[in-house]
PDB file of C-alpha atoms and ligand atoms in Angstrom:
ATOM      1  CA  MET A   1      -8.146 -14.924  36.801  1.00 40.00           C
ATOM      2  CA  ASN A   2      -7.745 -15.175  33.086  1.00 41.00           C
ATOM      3  CA  ASN A   3     -11.101 -16.215  31.765  1.00 49.00           C
ATOM      4  CA  MET A   4     -10.944 -16.729  27.999  1.00 57.00           C
ATOM      5  CA  PHE A   5     -14.528 -17.880  27.673  1.00 74.00           C
ATOM      6  CA  GLN A   6     -16.582 -15.612  25.458  1.00 91.00           C
ATOM      7  CA  VAL A   7     -20.023 -15.978  23.925  1.00 94.00           C
ATOM      8  CA  CYS A   8     -21.680 -14.296  20.958  1.00 95.00           C
ATOM      9  CA  ALA A   9     -23.634 -11.278  22.215  1.00 91.00           C
ATOM     10  CA  LYS A  10     -26.413 -11.992  19.746  1.00 95.00           C
ATOM     11  CA  CYS A  11     -27.051 -15.730  20.118  1.00 96.00           C
ATOM     12  CA  GLY A  12     -25.035 -16.822  23.145  1.00 95.00           C
ATOM     13  CA  THR A  13     -23.034 -19.486  21.295  1.00 93.00           C
ATOM     14  CA  PRO A  14     -19.528 -19.998  22.693  1.00 92.00           C
ATOM     15  CA  ALA A  15     -17.209 -18.094  20.375  1.00 93.00           C
ATOM     16  CA  ILE A  16     -13.923 -19.140  18.817  1.00 90.00           C
ATOM     17  CA  THR A  17     -10.801 -17.020  19.031  1.00 90.00           C
ATOM     18  CA  LEU A  18      -8.988 -16.274  15.821  1.00 89.00           C
ATOM     19  CA  ASN A  19      -6.097 -14.311  14.469  1.00 90.00           C
ATOM     20  CA  LYS A  20      -6.372 -10.698  13.448  1.00 92.00           C
ATOM     21  CA  GLU A  21      -4.871 -11.190   9.969  1.00 93.00           C
ATOM     22  CA  ALA A  22      -7.619 -13.564   8.860  1.00 94.00           C
ATOM     23  CA  VAL A  23     -10.272 -11.083   9.924  1.00 96.00           C
ATOM     24  CA  GLU A  24      -8.524  -8.130   8.302  1.00 95.00           C
ATOM     25  CA  ASP A  25      -8.333 -10.050   5.026  1.00 94.00           C
ATOM     26  CA  LYS A  26     -12.076 -10.809   5.064  1.00 95.00           C
ATOM     27  CA  THR A  27     -13.268  -7.378   6.204  1.00 96.00           C
ATOM     28  CA  GLY A  28     -10.720  -5.102   4.524  1.00 95.00           C
ATOM     29  CA  LYS A  29     -10.405  -3.261   7.821  1.00 93.00           C
ATOM     30  CA  GLU A  30      -7.226  -2.724   9.752  1.00 93.00           C
ATOM     31  CA  LEU A  31      -7.826  -3.673  13.342  1.00 92.00           C
ATOM     32  CA  ASN A  32      -6.030  -1.878  16.122  1.00 89.00           C
ATOM     33  CA  LEU A  33      -6.303  -4.253  19.004  1.00 88.00           C
ATOM     34  CA  SER A  34      -4.414  -4.050  22.247  1.00 86.00           C
ATOM     35  CA  ASP A  35      -2.266  -7.046  23.170  1.00 82.00           C
ATOM     36  CA  LYS A  36      -4.900  -8.457  25.474  1.00 85.00           C
ATOM     37  CA  GLU A  37      -7.849  -7.842  23.221  1.00 90.00           C
ATOM     38  CA  LYS A  38      -9.092 -10.847  21.277  1.00 92.00           C
ATOM     39  CA  ILE A  39     -11.137 -11.275  18.164  1.00 94.00           C
ATOM     40  CA  TYR A  40     -13.816 -13.945  17.908  1.00 94.00           C
ATOM     41  CA  THR A  41     -16.112 -15.647  15.455  1.00 94.00           C
ATOM     42  CA  CYS A  42     -19.572 -16.982  16.215  1.00 94.00           C
ATOM     43  CA  PRO A  43     -19.750 -20.558  14.826  1.00 90.00           C
ATOM     44  CA  ASN A  44     -23.568 -20.701  14.875  1.00 92.00           C
ATOM     45  CA  PRO A  45     -24.662 -21.111  11.211  1.00 91.00           C
ATOM     46  CA  SER A  46     -27.954 -19.300  11.734  1.00 93.00           C
ATOM     47  CA  CYS A  47     -26.453 -16.245  13.458  1.00 96.00           C
ATOM     48  CA  GLU A  48     -25.512 -13.227  11.346  1.00 96.00           C
ATOM     49  CA  ILE A  49     -22.563 -12.235  13.546  1.00 97.00           C
ATOM     50  CA  ALA A  50     -19.371 -13.189  11.721  1.00 97.00           C
ATOM     51  CA  TYR A  51     -16.616 -11.581  13.787  1.00 96.00           C
ATOM     52  CA  PHE A  52     -16.562  -9.481  16.912  1.00 95.00           C
ATOM     53  CA  THR A  53     -14.292  -7.823  19.439  1.00 93.00           C
ATOM     54  CA  LYS A  54     -15.224  -5.970  22.596  1.00 89.00           C
ATOM     55  CA  GLU A  55     -16.080  -2.925  20.496  1.00 89.00           C
ATOM     56  CA  LEU A  56     -16.553  -4.043  16.906  1.00 93.00           C
ATOM     57  CA  THR A  57     -19.038  -6.326  15.199  1.00 96.00           C
ATOM     58  CA  PHE A  58     -18.894  -7.621  11.634  1.00 97.00           C
ATOM     59  CA  LYS A  59     -21.899  -9.341  10.133  1.00 97.00           C
ATOM     60  CA  SER A  60     -21.612 -11.975   7.417  1.00 95.00           C
ATOM     61  CA  GLU A  61     -22.781  -9.406   4.866  1.00 95.00           C
ATOM     62  CA  ASP A  62     -19.824  -7.139   5.768  1.00 96.00           C
ATOM     63  CA  LEU A  63     -17.267  -9.677   4.502  1.00 96.00           C
ATOM     64  CA  PHE A  64     -15.696 -10.005   1.060  1.00 93.00           C
ATOM     65  CA  VAL A  65     -16.240 -13.756   1.005  1.00 93.00           C
ATOM     66  CA  PRO A  66     -18.816 -15.975   2.684  1.00 95.00           C
ATOM     67  CA  LEU A  67     -17.897 -18.065   5.715  1.00 95.00           C
ATOM     68  CA  PHE A  68     -18.101 -21.783   5.012  1.00 94.00           C
ATOM     69  CA  TYR A  69     -19.710 -22.520   8.380  1.00 92.00           C
ATOM     70  CA  LYS A  70     -22.428 -19.884   7.932  1.00 93.00           C
ATOM     71  CA  ASP A  71     -23.315 -20.172   4.252  1.00 93.00           C
ATOM     72  CA  LYS A  72     -24.470 -23.553   2.945  1.00 91.00           C
ATOM     73  CA  SER A  73     -24.477 -22.695  -0.749  1.00 94.00           C
ATOM     74  CA  ASP A  74     -22.313 -24.401  -3.354  1.00 97.00           C
ATOM     75  CA  ASN A  75     -20.317 -21.335  -4.380  1.00 96.00           C
ATOM     76  CA  VAL A  76     -18.746 -20.933  -0.941  1.00 96.00           C
ATOM     77  CA  PRO A  77     -15.031 -21.718  -0.698  1.00 96.00           C
ATOM     78  CA  ILE A  78     -13.943 -24.578   1.527  1.00 95.00           C
ATOM     79  CA  CYS A  79     -10.239 -24.276   0.715  1.00 95.00           C
ATOM     80  CA  TYR A  80      -9.734 -20.513   0.639  1.00 95.00           C
ATOM     81  CA  CYS A  81      -6.088 -20.718  -0.470  1.00 93.00           C
ATOM     82  CA  SER A  82      -7.080 -22.049  -3.883  1.00 94.00           C
ATOM     83  CA  ASN A  83     -10.707 -20.864  -3.914  1.00 95.00           C
ATOM     84  CA  LEU A  84     -11.987 -24.413  -4.058  1.00 97.00           C
ATOM     85  CA  THR A  85     -15.732 -24.349  -3.490  1.00 97.00           C
ATOM     86  CA  ARG A  86     -18.205 -26.741  -1.921  1.00 97.00           C
ATOM     87  CA  GLY A  87     -19.814 -27.247  -5.342  1.00 98.00           C
ATOM     88  CA  GLU A  88     -16.471 -28.215  -6.862  1.00 98.00           C
ATOM     89  CA  ILE A  89     -15.909 -30.746  -4.068  1.00 98.00           C
ATOM     90  CA  LYS A  90     -19.374 -32.232  -4.649  1.00 97.00           C
ATOM     91  CA  ASN A  91     -18.674 -32.477  -8.363  1.00 98.00           C
ATOM     92  CA  ALA A  92     -15.278 -34.123  -7.780  1.00 98.00           C
ATOM     93  CA  VAL A  93     -16.850 -36.678  -5.435  1.00 98.00           C
ATOM     94  CA  LYS A  94     -19.560 -37.378  -7.999  1.00 97.00           C
ATOM     95  CA  ASN A  95     -16.712 -38.140 -10.397  1.00 98.00           C
ATOM     96  CA  GLY A  96     -15.003 -40.592  -8.075  1.00 98.00           C
ATOM     97  CA  SER A  97     -12.883 -38.504  -5.696  1.00 97.00           C
ATOM     98  CA  LYS A  98     -12.724 -39.882  -2.177  1.00 96.00           C
ATOM     99  CA  THR A  99      -9.870 -38.003  -0.509  1.00 96.00           C
ATOM    100  CA  ILE A 100      -8.535 -34.460  -0.296  1.00 95.00           C
ATOM    101  CA  ASP A 101      -5.748 -35.464  -2.697  1.00 96.00           C
ATOM    102  CA  ASP A 102      -8.292 -36.850  -5.174  1.00 97.00           C
ATOM    103  CA  VAL A 103     -10.288 -33.628  -5.112  1.00 97.00           C
ATOM    104  CA  GLN A 104      -7.177 -31.492  -5.542  1.00 97.00           C
ATOM    105  CA  VAL A 105      -6.054 -33.525  -8.531  1.00 97.00           C
ATOM    106  CA  PHE A 106      -9.518 -33.556 -10.090  1.00 98.00           C
ATOM    107  CA  THR A 107     -10.049 -29.807  -9.755  1.00 98.00           C
ATOM    108  CA  GLY A 108      -6.436 -28.759 -10.312  1.00 97.00           C
ATOM    109  CA  LYS A 109      -6.837 -26.531  -7.262  1.00 96.00           C
ATOM    110  CA  ASN A 110      -4.106 -27.561  -4.904  1.00 91.00           C
ATOM    111  CA  MET A 111      -2.692 -24.330  -3.543  1.00 88.00           C
ATOM    112  CA  THR A 112      -2.260 -24.429   0.214  1.00 85.00           C
ATOM    113  CA  GLY A 113      -0.212 -22.823   2.939  1.00 86.00           C
ATOM    114  CA  ASN A 114      -1.772 -19.386   3.166  1.00 89.00           C
ATOM    115  CA  CYS A 115      -4.400 -20.448   5.685  1.00 88.00           C
ATOM    116  CA  LYS A 116      -3.352 -18.060   8.419  1.00 89.00           C
ATOM    117  CA  ILE A 117      -4.637 -15.177   6.328  1.00 92.00           C
ATOM    118  CA  LYS A 118      -6.862 -16.696   3.654  1.00 93.00           C
ATOM    119  CA  ASN A 119      -8.947 -19.042   5.744  1.00 93.00           C
ATOM    120  CA  PRO A 120     -11.688 -17.163   7.636  1.00 92.00           C
ATOM    121  CA  VAL A 121     -10.717 -18.810  10.901  1.00 89.00           C
ATOM    122  CA  GLY A 122      -6.984 -18.531  10.201  1.00 88.00           C
ATOM    123  CA  GLN A 123      -6.426 -22.262  10.223  1.00 86.00           C
ATOM    124  CA  CYS A 124      -6.153 -24.928   7.578  1.00 86.00           C
ATOM    125  CA  CYS A 125      -9.316 -26.175   5.928  1.00 89.00           C
ATOM    126  CA  ARG A 126      -8.581 -29.860   6.480  1.00 89.00           C
ATOM    127  CA  ASN A 127     -11.452 -30.574   8.911  1.00 88.00           C
ATOM    128  CA  ALA A 128     -13.985 -28.721   6.804  1.00 91.00           C
ATOM    129  CA  PHE A 129     -12.628 -30.263   3.603  1.00 93.00           C
ATOM    130  CA  LEU A 130     -12.953 -33.809   4.984  1.00 92.00           C
ATOM    131  CA  TYR A 131     -16.411 -33.019   6.267  1.00 92.00           C
ATOM    132  CA  GLU A 132     -17.555 -31.839   2.838  1.00 94.00           C
ATOM    133  CA  ILE A 133     -16.171 -34.970   1.159  1.00 95.00           C
ATOM    134  CA  GLU A 134     -17.877 -37.246   3.693  1.00 94.00           C
ATOM    135  CA  GLN A 135     -21.121 -35.351   3.267  1.00 93.00           C
ATOM    136  CA  ALA A 136     -20.917 -35.622  -0.502  1.00 94.00           C
ATOM    137  CA  LEU A 137     -20.292 -39.370  -0.101  1.00 94.00           C
ATOM    138  CA  GLY A 138     -23.384 -39.581   2.096  1.00 91.00           C
ATOM    139  CA  GLN A 139     -21.361 -40.588   5.165  1.00 89.00           C
ATOM    140  CA  LYS A 140     -22.110 -37.588   7.351  1.00 77.00           C
ATOM    141  CA  PRO A 141     -25.366 -35.954   8.407  1.00 74.00           C
ATOM    142  CA  SER A 142     -25.612 -32.238   7.828  1.00 70.00           C
ATOM    143  CA  GLY A 143     -24.378 -29.862  10.508  1.00 67.00           C
ATOM    144  CA  PHE A 144     -20.676 -29.234  10.600  1.00 66.00           C
ATOM    145  CA  ASP A 145     -19.360 -29.611  14.121  1.00 66.00           C
ATOM    146  CA  PHE A 146     -16.934 -26.733  14.204  1.00 67.00           C
ATOM    147  CA  LYS A 147     -13.627 -27.703  15.717  1.00 67.00           C
ATOM    148  CA  PRO A 148     -10.455 -25.737  15.162  1.00 61.00           C
ATOM    149  CA  CYS A 149      -7.860 -27.978  13.582  1.00 66.00           C
ATOM    150  CA  SER A 150      -5.030 -29.371  15.639  1.00 66.00           C
ATOM    151  CA  CYS A 151      -2.568 -29.775  12.795  1.00 68.00           C
ATOM    152  CA  CYS A 152      -1.427 -26.210  12.299  1.00 61.00           C
ATOM    153  CA  SER A 153      -2.386 -24.120  15.318  1.00 49.00           C
TER     154      SER A 153
HETATM  155 ZN1  LIG B 201     -23.965 -15.659  17.218  1.00 63.43          ZN
END
């Protein structure tokens, strides 16, 4: 049996598996994991557990940068490759941006492609980016439904 299902030890929320490099970049710690050992994030916004393995736990306060799905404030990056924040997306939308392209042109922050390391879940920010735009346009209720992207995994 190879049961991949894992829950957060603190809050019981089903955890999401991620790559080691993304976690090392956010924690500044080199992780020595065996081949079978996985690293997880707890997607629950109100839980302080950011990353965990069988032996290690990192809280949100242990990270260099806030996690977009834990911290609701405006200075949190949504696109980590170009350090494009939620506040900048809101401002771009207020000024007429309606798409990811619009926001990138408006802010001049269009660096991408380093998601495997820079993004805290090691995947591209597209889902979160679209969610923030829709929220700023008033099209989405609050509460990001965390789904790993399918475009670059
Ligand atoms: Zn949790």
